[in-house]
Structure formats: C-alpha cells, structure tokens
mmCIF file of C-alpha atoms and ligand atoms in Angstrom:
data_model
loop_
_atom_site.group_PDB
_atom_site.id
_atom_site.type_symbol
_atom_site.label_atom_id
_atom_site.label_comp_id
_atom_site.label_asym_id
_atom_site.label_seq_id
_atom_site.Cartn_x
_atom_site.Cartn_y
_atom_site.Cartn_z
ATOM 1 C CA MET J 164 3.241 -22.808 26.890
ATOM 2 C CA ASN J 165 2.851 -24.154 23.315
ATOM 3 C CA ASN J 166 5.790 -22.820 21.483
ATOM 4 C CA SER J 167 4.983 -24.075 17.853
ATOM 5 C CA SER J 168 5.972 -22.174 14.721
ATOM 6 C CA ILE J 169 3.036 -20.546 13.115
ATOM 7 C CA SER J 170 3.199 -20.666 9.431
ATOM 8 C CA VAL J 171 1.517 -17.952 7.245
ATOM 9 C CA THR J 172 0.353 -17.889 3.552
ATOM 10 C CA THR J 173 2.586 -16.136 1.293
ATOM 11 C CA LYS J 174 -0.069 -14.972 -1.180
ATOM 12 C CA PHE J 175 -3.445 -13.322 -1.035
ATOM 13 C CA ALA J 176 -5.945 -13.137 -3.809
ATOM 14 C CA ILE J 177 -7.011 -9.285 -4.345
ATOM 15 C CA GLY J 178 -10.719 -9.284 -5.611
ATOM 16 C CA ASP J 179 -10.437 -13.199 -5.790
ATOM 17 C CA ASP J 180 -8.306 -13.119 -8.923
ATOM 18 C CA LEU J 181 -5.156 -11.085 -8.535
ATOM 19 C CA LEU J 182 -2.811 -13.327 -6.711
ATOM 20 C CA VAL J 183 -0.089 -11.319 -4.956
ATOM 21 C CA ASN J 184 2.684 -11.998 -2.594
ATOM 22 C CA ARG J 185 1.902 -10.349 0.505
ATOM 23 C CA ILE J 186 5.242 -8.204 0.603
ATOM 24 C CA GLY J 187 4.672 -5.724 -2.201
ATOM 25 C CA TYR J 188 6.297 -2.352 -2.440
ATOM 26 C CA GLY J 189 5.128 1.154 -1.687
ATOM 27 C CA ALA J 190 6.763 3.457 -4.278
ATOM 28 C CA MET J 191 5.546 6.865 -2.726
ATOM 29 C CA ARG J 192 9.126 7.762 -1.758
ATOM 30 C CA LEU J 193 10.346 7.554 -5.577
ATOM 31 C CA THR J 194 9.496 11.341 -5.837
ATOM 32 C CA GLY J 195 10.962 14.683 -5.492
ATOM 33 C CA GLN J 196 11.741 15.668 -1.843
ATOM 34 C CA PRO J 197 10.373 17.393 0.461
ATOM 35 C CA GLY J 198 6.399 16.695 -0.014
ATOM 36 C CA ASN J 199 6.685 13.679 -2.441
ATOM 37 C CA PHE J 200 6.543 16.367 -5.117
ATOM 38 C CA GLY J 201 8.290 16.534 -8.530
ATOM 39 C CA PRO J 202 10.284 13.744 -10.205
ATOM 40 C CA TYR J 203 12.556 11.498 -8.107
ATOM 41 C CA ALA J 204 16.020 13.069 -8.040
ATOM 42 C CA ASN J 205 17.819 9.739 -8.724
ATOM 43 C CA TRP J 206 15.710 8.497 -11.616
ATOM 44 C CA GLU J 207 17.963 5.776 -12.880
ATOM 45 C CA GLU J 208 18.513 4.378 -9.371
ATOM 46 C CA GLY J 209 14.673 4.566 -8.773
ATOM 47 C CA GLU J 210 14.403 2.454 -11.862
ATOM 48 C CA GLN J 211 17.067 0.227 -10.722
ATOM 49 C CA LEU J 212 15.343 -0.317 -7.308
ATOM 50 C CA LEU J 213 11.889 -1.035 -9.064
ATOM 51 C CA ARG J 214 13.589 -3.696 -11.161
ATOM 52 C CA ARG J 215 15.617 -5.342 -8.251
ATOM 53 C CA ALA J 216 11.905 -5.347 -6.320
ATOM 54 C CA VAL J 217 10.502 -7.530 -9.155
ATOM 55 C CA GLU J 218 13.265 -9.756 -9.169
ATOM 56 C CA LEU J 219 13.022 -10.464 -5.321
ATOM 57 C CA GLY J 220 9.508 -11.294 -5.865
ATOM 58 C CA VAL J 221 7.401 -8.017 -5.788
ATOM 59 C CA ASN J 222 4.233 -8.501 -7.660
ATOM 60 C CA PHE J 223 2.147 -5.697 -5.994
ATOM 61 C CA ILE J 224 3.275 -1.938 -6.469
ATOM 62 C CA ASP J 225 1.256 0.838 -4.755
ATOM 63 C CA THR J 226 1.396 4.270 -6.224
ATOM 64 C CA ALA J 227 -0.996 7.186 -6.764
ATOM 65 C CA GLU J 228 -1.569 10.089 -9.004
ATOM 66 C CA ALA J 229 -1.044 12.453 -6.224
ATOM 67 C CA TYR J 230 2.744 11.122 -6.012
ATOM 68 C CA GLY J 231 4.963 13.402 -7.988
ATOM 69 C CA PRO J 232 2.031 14.078 -9.107
ATOM 70 C CA GLY J 233 2.121 11.855 -11.901
ATOM 71 C CA PHE J 234 6.082 11.295 -11.700
ATOM 72 C CA ASN J 235 5.736 8.282 -9.534
ATOM 73 C CA GLU J 236 3.594 6.445 -12.038
ATOM 74 C CA GLU J 237 6.003 7.350 -14.832
ATOM 75 C CA ILE J 238 8.969 6.197 -13.091
ATOM 76 C CA ILE J 239 7.112 2.862 -12.619
ATOM 77 C CA ALA J 240 6.288 2.769 -16.217
ATOM 78 C CA SER J 241 9.774 3.783 -17.343
ATOM 79 C CA ALA J 242 11.352 1.054 -15.149
ATOM 80 C CA LEU J 243 9.194 -1.997 -15.756
ATOM 81 C CA HIS J 244 6.947 -1.555 -18.810
ATOM 82 C CA PRO J 245 6.276 -3.914 -20.488
ATOM 83 C CA TYR J 246 5.174 -5.460 -17.342
ATOM 84 C CA PRO J 247 5.657 -9.035 -16.183
ATOM 85 C CA GLU J 248 2.321 -10.898 -16.533
ATOM 86 C CA ASP J 249 1.861 -11.411 -12.671
ATOM 87 C CA LEU J 250 2.459 -7.706 -11.811
ATOM 88 C CA VAL J 251 -0.312 -5.830 -10.087
ATOM 89 C CA ILE J 252 -0.085 -2.121 -10.020
ATOM 90 C CA ALA J 253 -2.319 -0.368 -7.518
ATOM 91 C CA THR J 254 -2.783 3.402 -8.093
ATOM 92 C CA LYS J 255 -5.258 5.932 -6.390
ATOM 93 C CA GLY J 256 -7.081 9.244 -7.560
ATOM 94 C CA GLY J 257 -9.123 11.611 -5.922
ATOM 95 C CA ILE J 258 -6.410 14.128 -4.666
ATOM 96 C CA ASN J 259 -5.133 17.177 -6.424
ATOM 97 C CA LYS J 260 -1.642 18.295 -5.350
ATOM 98 C CA PRO J 261 -0.606 21.808 -6.999
ATOM 99 C CA THR J 262 2.219 22.351 -4.675
ATOM 100 C CA PRO J 263 4.281 20.322 -2.156
ATOM 101 C CA ASP J 264 2.108 21.418 1.157
ATOM 102 C CA ASN J 265 -1.340 21.631 -0.733
ATOM 103 C CA ILE J 266 -3.245 18.525 -0.773
ATOM 104 C CA GLN J 267 -7.003 18.911 -1.798
ATOM 105 C CA ALA J 268 -9.405 15.878 -2.013
ATOM 106 C CA ASP J 269 -11.288 15.908 -5.224
ATOM 107 C CA GLY J 270 -13.910 13.057 -5.326
ATOM 108 C CA ARG J 271 -16.045 14.636 -8.219
ATOM 109 C CA PRO J 272 -16.855 11.973 -10.846
ATOM 110 C CA GLU J 273 -15.749 14.013 -13.670
ATOM 111 C CA SER J 274 -12.179 14.632 -11.720
ATOM 112 C CA LEU J 275 -12.094 10.964 -11.132
ATOM 113 C CA ARG J 276 -12.679 10.010 -14.734
ATOM 114 C CA ARG J 277 -9.977 12.292 -15.773
ATOM 115 C CA SER J 278 -7.475 10.843 -13.062
ATOM 116 C CA VAL J 279 -8.263 7.260 -14.171
ATOM 117 C CA GLU J 280 -7.494 8.072 -17.995
ATOM 118 C CA ALA J 281 -4.395 9.904 -16.965
ATOM 119 C CA SER J 282 -3.068 7.146 -14.801
ATOM 120 C CA LEU J 283 -3.816 4.654 -17.782
ATOM 121 C CA LYS J 284 -1.698 6.863 -20.006
ATOM 122 C CA ARG J 285 1.207 7.388 -17.576
ATOM 123 C CA LEU J 286 1.022 3.540 -16.379
ATOM 124 C CA LYS J 287 0.761 2.585 -20.260
ATOM 125 C CA LEU J 288 -2.291 0.228 -19.477
ATOM 126 C CA GLU J 289 -5.489 -0.463 -20.846
ATOM 127 C CA GLN J 290 -6.866 -1.213 -17.459
ATOM 128 C CA ILE J 291 -5.861 -0.616 -13.935
ATOM 129 C CA ASP J 292 -5.941 -3.782 -11.958
ATOM 130 C CA LEU J 293 -6.662 -2.014 -8.468
ATOM 131 C CA TYR J 294 -7.916 1.675 -8.378
ATOM 132 C CA GLN J 295 -8.215 3.176 -5.016
ATOM 133 C CA LEU J 296 -10.032 6.378 -3.935
ATOM 134 C CA HIS J 297 -7.137 8.036 -2.255
ATOM 135 C CA ARG J 298 -9.254 9.638 0.410
ATOM 136 C CA PRO J 299 -12.945 10.601 0.834
ATOM 137 C CA ASP J 300 -13.966 14.252 -0.360
ATOM 138 C CA ARG J 301 -16.080 16.072 2.252
ATOM 139 C CA LYS J 302 -17.594 18.191 -0.526
ATOM 140 C CA VAL J 303 -18.770 15.338 -2.651
ATOM 141 C CA PRO J 304 -21.376 12.703 -1.428
ATOM 142 C CA PHE J 305 -19.265 9.575 -1.017
ATOM 143 C CA ALA J 306 -21.736 7.568 -2.834
ATOM 144 C CA GLU J 307 -21.093 9.846 -5.776
ATOM 145 C CA SER J 308 -17.436 9.130 -5.762
ATOM 146 C CA ILE J 309 -17.846 5.524 -5.524
ATOM 147 C CA GLY J 310 -20.582 5.514 -8.207
ATOM 148 C CA ALA J 311 -18.248 6.967 -10.577
ATOM 149 C CA LEU J 312 -15.604 4.455 -9.922
ATOM 150 C CA ALA J 313 -18.213 1.782 -10.436
ATOM 151 C CA LYS J 314 -18.942 3.129 -13.872
ATOM 152 C CA LEU J 315 -15.381 3.130 -14.659
ATOM 153 C CA LYS J 316 -14.929 -0.436 -13.673
ATOM 154 C CA GLN J 317 -18.160 -1.361 -15.792
ATOM 155 C CA GLU J 318 -16.495 0.291 -18.726
ATOM 156 C CA GLY J 319 -13.424 -1.660 -18.211
ATOM 157 C CA LYS J 320 -10.824 0.868 -17.364
ATOM 158 C CA ILE J 321 -10.480 -0.477 -13.676
ATOM 159 C CA ARG J 322 -10.760 -4.181 -12.811
ATOM 160 C CA HIS J 323 -11.129 -3.858 -8.994
ATOM 161 C CA ILE J 324 -11.738 -0.879 -6.699
ATOM 162 C CA GLY J 325 -10.084 -0.054 -3.572
ATOM 163 C CA ILE J 326 -10.715 2.544 -0.851
ATOM 164 C CA SER J 327 -8.266 4.464 1.327
ATOM 165 C CA ASN J 328 -8.467 6.639 4.447
ATOM 166 C CA VAL J 329 -11.913 5.593 5.118
ATOM 167 C CA THR J 330 -14.265 4.640 8.151
ATOM 168 C CA LEU J 331 -16.192 1.384 8.762
ATOM 169 C CA GLU J 332 -19.418 3.367 7.693
ATOM 170 C CA GLN J 333 -17.894 4.497 4.448
ATOM 171 C CA ILE J 334 -16.555 0.735 3.744
ATOM 172 C CA GLU J 335 -20.201 -0.414 4.411
ATOM 173 C CA GLU J 336 -21.466 2.349 2.208
ATOM 174 C CA ALA J 337 -19.070 1.617 -0.705
ATOM 175 C CA ILE J 338 -20.203 -2.082 -0.457
ATOM 176 C CA SER J 339 -23.821 -1.420 -1.008
ATOM 177 C CA ILE J 340 -22.711 0.338 -4.238
ATOM 178 C CA VAL J 341 -20.152 -1.897 -5.690
ATOM 179 C CA GLU J 342 -17.648 -4.732 -4.858
ATOM 180 C CA ILE J 343 -14.597 -3.281 -2.777
ATOM 181 C CA ALA J 344 -11.549 -5.585 -3.294
ATOM 182 C CA SER J 345 -9.261 -3.582 -0.898
ATOM 183 C CA VAL J 346 -8.884 -1.023 1.843
ATOM 184 C CA GLN J 347 -5.686 1.181 2.698
ATOM 185 C CA ASN J 348 -5.403 2.741 6.080
ATOM 186 C CA ARG J 349 -2.750 3.242 8.538
ATOM 187 C CA PHE J 350 -1.813 0.421 10.600
ATOM 188 C CA SER J 351 1.513 -0.916 12.173
ATOM 189 C CA PHE J 352 2.881 -2.790 15.204
ATOM 190 C CA SER J 353 2.703 0.596 17.000
ATOM 191 C CA GLU J 354 -0.570 1.978 15.620
ATOM 192 C CA HIS J 355 -3.734 -0.124 15.963
ATOM 193 C CA THR J 356 -6.066 2.859 15.287
ATOM 194 C CA ASN J 357 -7.844 0.971 12.611
ATOM 195 C CA GLN J 358 -8.150 -2.417 14.239
ATOM 196 C CA ASP J 359 -12.028 -2.452 13.807
ATOM 197 C CA ILE J 360 -11.426 -1.686 9.961
ATOM 198 C CA LEU J 361 -8.802 -4.629 9.701
ATOM 199 C CA ASP J 362 -11.175 -6.990 11.334
ATOM 200 C CA TYR J 363 -13.919 -6.010 9.137
ATOM 201 C CA CYS J 364 -11.737 -6.477 6.196
ATOM 202 C CA THR J 365 -10.566 -9.876 7.505
ATOM 203 C CA GLN J 366 -14.139 -11.138 7.895
ATOM 204 C CA ASN J 367 -15.027 -10.073 4.481
ATOM 205 C CA LYS J 368 -12.132 -11.336 2.721
ATOM 206 C CA ILE J 369 -11.209 -7.806 1.629
ATOM 207 C CA ALA J 370 -7.348 -7.071 1.248
ATOM 208 C CA PHE J 371 -6.205 -4.785 4.095
ATOM 209 C CA ILE J 372 -3.089 -2.785 2.847
ATOM 210 C CA PRO J 373 -1.631 -0.835 5.922
ATOM 211 C CA TYR J 374 0.336 2.039 5.216
ATOM 212 C CA GLY J 375 3.072 3.217 7.455
ATOM 213 C CA SER J 376 3.801 -0.392 8.178
ATOM 214 C CA LEU J 377 7.301 0.634 9.511
ATOM 215 C CA GLY J 378 5.719 3.573 11.431
ATOM 216 C CA ALA J 379 6.824 6.264 8.989
ATOM 217 C CA HIS J 380 5.345 9.562 8.708
ATOM 218 C CA PRO J 381 4.468 10.164 5.031
ATOM 219 C CA LEU J 382 6.370 13.321 4.721
ATOM 220 C CA LYS J 383 9.186 12.399 7.039
ATOM 221 C CA ARG J 384 12.286 10.016 6.336
ATOM 222 C CA GLY J 385 12.953 7.114 8.747
ATOM 223 C CA ALA J 386 11.233 4.252 10.080
ATOM 224 C CA PRO J 387 10.625 4.493 13.849
ATOM 225 C CA LEU J 388 10.112 0.603 14.038
ATOM 226 C CA ALA J 389 13.340 -0.181 12.542
ATOM 227 C CA THR J 390 15.355 1.589 15.631
ATOM 228 C CA SER J 391 12.814 0.715 18.297
ATOM 229 C CA GLU J 392 13.695 -0.780 21.396
ATOM 230 C CA GLY J 393 11.927 -3.353 23.320
ATOM 231 C CA ILE J 394 9.965 -6.542 22.238
ATOM 232 C CA LEU J 395 10.564 -5.878 18.508
ATOM 233 C CA ALA J 396 14.271 -5.739 19.191
ATOM 234 C CA ASP J 397 14.604 -8.450 21.702
ATOM 235 C CA ILE J 398 12.828 -10.897 19.154
ATOM 236 C CA ALA J 399 15.059 -9.602 16.407
ATOM 237 C CA VAL J 400 18.339 -10.072 18.383
ATOM 238 C CA GLN J 401 17.125 -13.654 19.240
ATOM 239 C CA LYS J 402 16.435 -14.393 15.561
ATOM 240 C CA GLY J 403 19.424 -12.679 14.417
ATOM 241 C CA VAL J 404 17.354 -10.096 12.205
ATOM 242 C CA LYS J 405 16.324 -6.586 12.379
ATOM 243 C CA PRO J 406 13.446 -4.955 14.517
ATOM 244 C CA ASN J 407 11.794 -3.482 11.349
ATOM 245 C CA GLN J 408 11.805 -7.196 9.951
ATOM 246 C CA ILE J 409 9.911 -8.399 12.885
ATOM 247 C CA ALA J 410 7.350 -5.517 12.817
ATOM 248 C CA LEU J 411 6.731 -6.915 8.996
ATOM 249 C CA ALA J 412 6.565 -10.538 9.886
ATOM 250 C CA TRP J 413 4.206 -9.799 12.772
ATOM 251 C CA LEU J 414 1.816 -8.006 10.678
ATOM 252 C CA LEU J 415 1.945 -11.037 8.141
ATOM 253 C CA HIS J 416 1.043 -13.249 10.910
ATOM 254 C CA TYR J 417 -1.495 -10.873 12.262
ATOM 255 C CA ALA J 418 -4.270 -11.345 9.536
ATOM 256 C CA PRO J 419 -4.344 -13.384 6.316
ATOM 257 C CA ASN J 420 -5.700 -10.553 4.064
ATOM 258 C CA ILE J 421 -2.954 -8.122 4.971
ATOM 259 C CA ILE J 422 -0.720 -7.161 2.192
ATOM 260 C CA LEU J 423 2.537 -5.062 2.883
ATOM 261 C CA ILE J 424 3.704 -2.034 0.949
ATOM 262 C CA PRO J 425 6.798 -0.861 2.747
ATOM 263 C CA GLY J 426 8.530 2.024 1.234
ATOM 264 C CA THR J 427 11.985 2.445 0.671
ATOM 265 C CA THR J 428 14.693 4.212 -1.341
ATOM 266 C CA THR J 429 17.616 1.876 -0.973
ATOM 267 C CA ILE J 430 18.123 -1.636 -2.214
ATOM 268 C CA SER J 431 19.495 -2.710 1.149
ATOM 269 C CA HIS J 432 16.290 -1.920 2.866
ATOM 270 C CA LEU J 433 14.253 -3.383 0.165
ATOM 271 C CA GLU J 434 16.182 -6.743 0.525
ATOM 272 C CA GLU J 435 15.630 -6.691 4.044
ATOM 273 C CA ASN J 436 12.081 -5.767 4.122
ATOM 274 C CA MET J 437 11.504 -8.470 1.427
ATOM 275 C CA ALA J 438 13.445 -11.118 3.806
ATOM 276 C CA ALA J 439 10.773 -10.405 6.388
ATOM 277 C CA ALA J 440 8.395 -12.862 4.356
ATOM 278 C CA SER J 441 10.350 -15.893 5.387
ATOM 279 C CA ILE J 442 10.564 -15.194 9.153
ATOM 280 C CA VAL J 443 8.550 -17.631 11.109
ATOM 281 C CA LEU J 444 7.235 -16.512 14.697
ATOM 282 C CA THR J 445 6.235 -18.933 17.122
ATOM 283 C CA SER J 446 3.151 -18.748 19.281
ATOM 284 C CA GLU J 447 5.167 -17.757 22.295
ATOM 285 C CA GLU J 448 6.528 -14.754 20.152
ATOM 286 C CA LEU J 449 3.361 -13.922 18.803
ATOM 287 C CA THR J 450 1.791 -13.736 22.228
ATOM 288 C CA ALA J 451 4.564 -11.631 23.320
ATOM 289 C CA LEU J 452 4.306 -9.123 20.332
ATOM 290 C CA ASN J 453 0.410 -9.168 20.614
ATOM 291 C CA GLN J 454 0.597 -8.046 24.249
ATOM 292 C CA PHE J 455 2.430 -4.876 23.343
HETATM 293 N N1 NAP Q 708 -3.094 5.798 1.324
HETATM 294 C C1 NAP Q 708 -2.438 6.755 1.798
HETATM 295 O O1 NAP Q 708 -2.905 7.957 2.175
HETATM 296 C C2 NAP Q 708 -0.986 6.469 2.078
HETATM 297 C C3 NAP Q 708 -0.077 7.486 2.795
HETATM 298 C C4 NAP Q 708 1.282 7.303 3.007
HETATM 299 C C5 NAP Q 708 1.769 6.173 2.297
HETATM 300 N N2 NAP Q 708 0.900 5.402 1.488
HETATM 301 C C6 NAP Q 708 1.556 4.322 0.927
HETATM 302 O O2 NAP Q 708 2.337 3.401 1.626
HETATM 303 C C7 NAP Q 708 3.655 3.176 1.134
HETATM 304 C C8 NAP Q 708 4.791 3.117 2.512
HETATM 305 O O3 NAP Q 708 4.506 4.256 3.307
HETATM 306 P P1 NAP Q 708 5.652 5.139 3.802
HETATM 307 O O4 NAP Q 708 6.715 4.953 2.839
HETATM 308 O O5 NAP Q 708 5.289 6.618 4.236
HETATM 309 O O6 NAP Q 708 6.044 4.481 5.224
HETATM 310 P P2 NAP Q 708 6.641 3.028 5.591
HETATM 311 O O7 NAP Q 708 6.754 2.103 4.748
HETATM 312 O O8 NAP Q 708 6.389 3.058 7.252
HETATM 313 O O9 NAP Q 708 8.287 3.511 5.918
HETATM 314 C C9 NAP Q 708 9.118 4.233 4.892
HETATM 315 C C10 NAP Q 708 10.468 5.009 5.492
HETATM 316 O O10 NAP Q 708 11.137 3.848 6.256
HETATM 317 C C11 NAP Q 708 12.248 3.683 5.959
HETATM 318 N N3 NAP Q 708 12.675 2.291 5.740
HETATM 319 C C12 NAP Q 708 12.249 1.481 4.820
HETATM 320 N N4 NAP Q 708 12.630 0.219 4.931
HETATM 321 C C13 NAP Q 708 13.801 0.333 6.042
HETATM 322 C C14 NAP Q 708 14.670 -0.580 6.618
HETATM 323 N N5 NAP Q 708 14.601 -1.844 6.092
HETATM 324 N N6 NAP Q 708 15.491 -0.102 7.508
HETATM 325 C C15 NAP Q 708 15.449 1.343 7.893
HETATM 326 N N7 NAP Q 708 14.549 2.139 7.234
HETATM 327 C C16 NAP Q 708 13.649 1.669 6.505
HETATM 328 C C17 NAP Q 708 12.482 4.362 4.476
HETATM 329 O O11 NAP Q 708 13.710 5.012 4.410
HETATM 330 P P3 NAP Q 708 14.831 4.603 3.431
HETATM 331 O O12 NAP Q 708 14.296 5.129 2.159
HETATM 332 O O13 NAP Q 708 15.995 5.150 3.775
HETATM 333 O O14 NAP Q 708 14.790 3.314 3.357
HETATM 334 C C18 NAP Q 708 11.389 5.392 4.384
HETATM 335 O O15 NAP Q 708 11.837 6.690 5.054
HETATM 336 C C19 NAP Q 708 3.909 4.673 0.467
HETATM 337 O O16 NAP Q 708 4.817 4.181 -0.524
HETATM 338 C C20 NAP Q 708 2.593 4.554 -0.327
HETATM 339 O O17 NAP Q 708 2.456 3.843 -1.357
HETATM 340 C C21 NAP Q 708 -0.275 5.721 1.238
#
C-alpha cells in the first residue's frame, strides 16, 4: 500500500478574504459554570489564555452573544483589544438565554439587529468579520432571519454571514438570499451526522466549522476523544502524541474547508491542540482512520 505523507494546507480564506489558520479557538468555556452562564470565574487566567492563543498563532476565535450571555465577548475584548490586524472574531446571535438552562431561539429581525449592535459594542468593533445565526428559530420564517442579516451586511455592520445548526435545505435557502461564508454544525471523528452538510460546504468552498471537535457535550466538561481507546490511541502512540491531537489532525486532513475551534480552559490543552496543526498523517493512517 502507498504510505506517503499527506500534506494539508494550514489556512483557509473565509468568504474569500479572511485568511485564517485552520486551528482557531472556541471561547465558549470561558464563562461561568454550570451552563456557560455568567462571567468566567478566573477572569485574569481567561485573559492570559486568550493572549497565549494569539501568541500560538490563533487568528480565528469563535464566540456568541449567548455565552455568558455577553460575558464571553467581553473577556475577548478585555484580553485582546486593540486587536491584532489579522484576528478574526466570529460571533453569533439569535439565542436568548435568560437563565443557565433556558435557551430560546430568537430569529426575529429586530432581535438580530439589537444583538448585532450589542455585540459590536461588547467586542469594541465597527464591523463583525463573521456573524453567525446561532440556530434557526422555528417561530420565524428562516428567510426573514437571513434577510435581516443580509440587511446588516449591506449596512456594513457585518462583513460575512455564517449559519449554525442548520439543515442542507436551510443552507440552500440561505444561499438563495445572500452569500453564506460559513456553516457551524457538530462534527468530529466519532460523530459524522453532518457529513452531507460538510460535503456540500466543501463543494461550494464554504468554511465548515465543526463544534464539539473533541467530542465534548457543550454543557459537560471533558473531551471524550482525548481519552479514547482504539485507532486514535494506536496512531497517537506510534507518533508520540495524544489521541485528541490525532482527532484534530484527522479533521484537518479530512476536508480543506474545515476550520477547527477546540475549546479549552487550560493553556496546556491549548498548546496541545495547536500542535495538532503540524501532525502529518500518512495515507495508510488516513485509510485506517477513515474506516472507523
Ligand atoms: N454553534 C453551536 O451551537 C455551538 C455549540 C457548542 C459549542 N460551540 C463552539 O464550539 C467550541 C468548542 O466546543 P466545546 O468546547 O463544547 O467542545 P470541544 O472542543 O469538543 O471540547 C472541549 C472540552 O474538551 C476539553 N479539552 C480540550 N482540549 C483538551 C485536551 N487537549 N486534552 C484533554 N481535554 C481537552 C476541555 O476541557 P479543559 O477546559 O479542561 O481543556 C473541554 O471540556 C465552543 O467554544 C464554541 O465556540 C458552538
């Protein structure tokens, strides 16, 4: 069998003009717990972690109004503003979260406008590089939510529009209204439920930003793929790295439009996750991983 190394590109241009490194950082966990609610308890440590992420080459950070709510965007601004020129902060709106366990979709145009304006203020930005609809609101026609974001883009408050937790039909509907630069759905080594959506994004050069790339449940601590037995662990041992790093490296090899946003609250995990960018997998290893 051919066992050549497969090299992967390390960057992807979101919306054709925001060139980012393909391992970014998902900031959601820098919030109060439980429920990703309230300010992060170790605020200064959180700021340090964000600065370290940028030092390590992160230039894509994913957040949302719903994380905190508001506090997650605030810690990013307090750690990193004035921002490095190449830093892309992607935020999301369209969810109201009055209490830790009460999450309500709100895709009304007037709510999205209010959310964009509040995010601009918290993030201290004039324009949001990538604004994602956090989740479709069943009470509001999808086209109305997307239309509202298209208007905000026209006004210059948003540079690019992304969508999250969507179906293929919703992606096609959104694209018929306005250019869609990214899709953020769950996907990981152990969870391929959104394979059709990833394929569609790859074919159409849309950034695919999988969440839960280490297999985590959004409201629970721990990365199931970091401790897994089996093929991830076997290849990790051979290469002298950790299974979670193989899970991330596999995603980078899987499709060129995947941008990773692993979440962590510890600098050592952050460093480990970033190091996955330089892991080269061979065709034999990829075949074994793809058969899983
Ligand atoms: N669009 C949506 O609806 C949606 C939903 C959920 C999440 N997201 C986005 O996706 C991002 C990532 O999601 P996520 O944080 O839920 O899942 P994840 O990236 O799969 O995993 C994060 C969990 O893994 C642990 N971890 C991270 N690196 C590790 C390592 N090297 N070794 C061992 N454990 C490690 C973290 O704990 P430690 O803190 O101990 O490292 C944390 O508990 C979020 O920050 C958010 O931006 C989006």
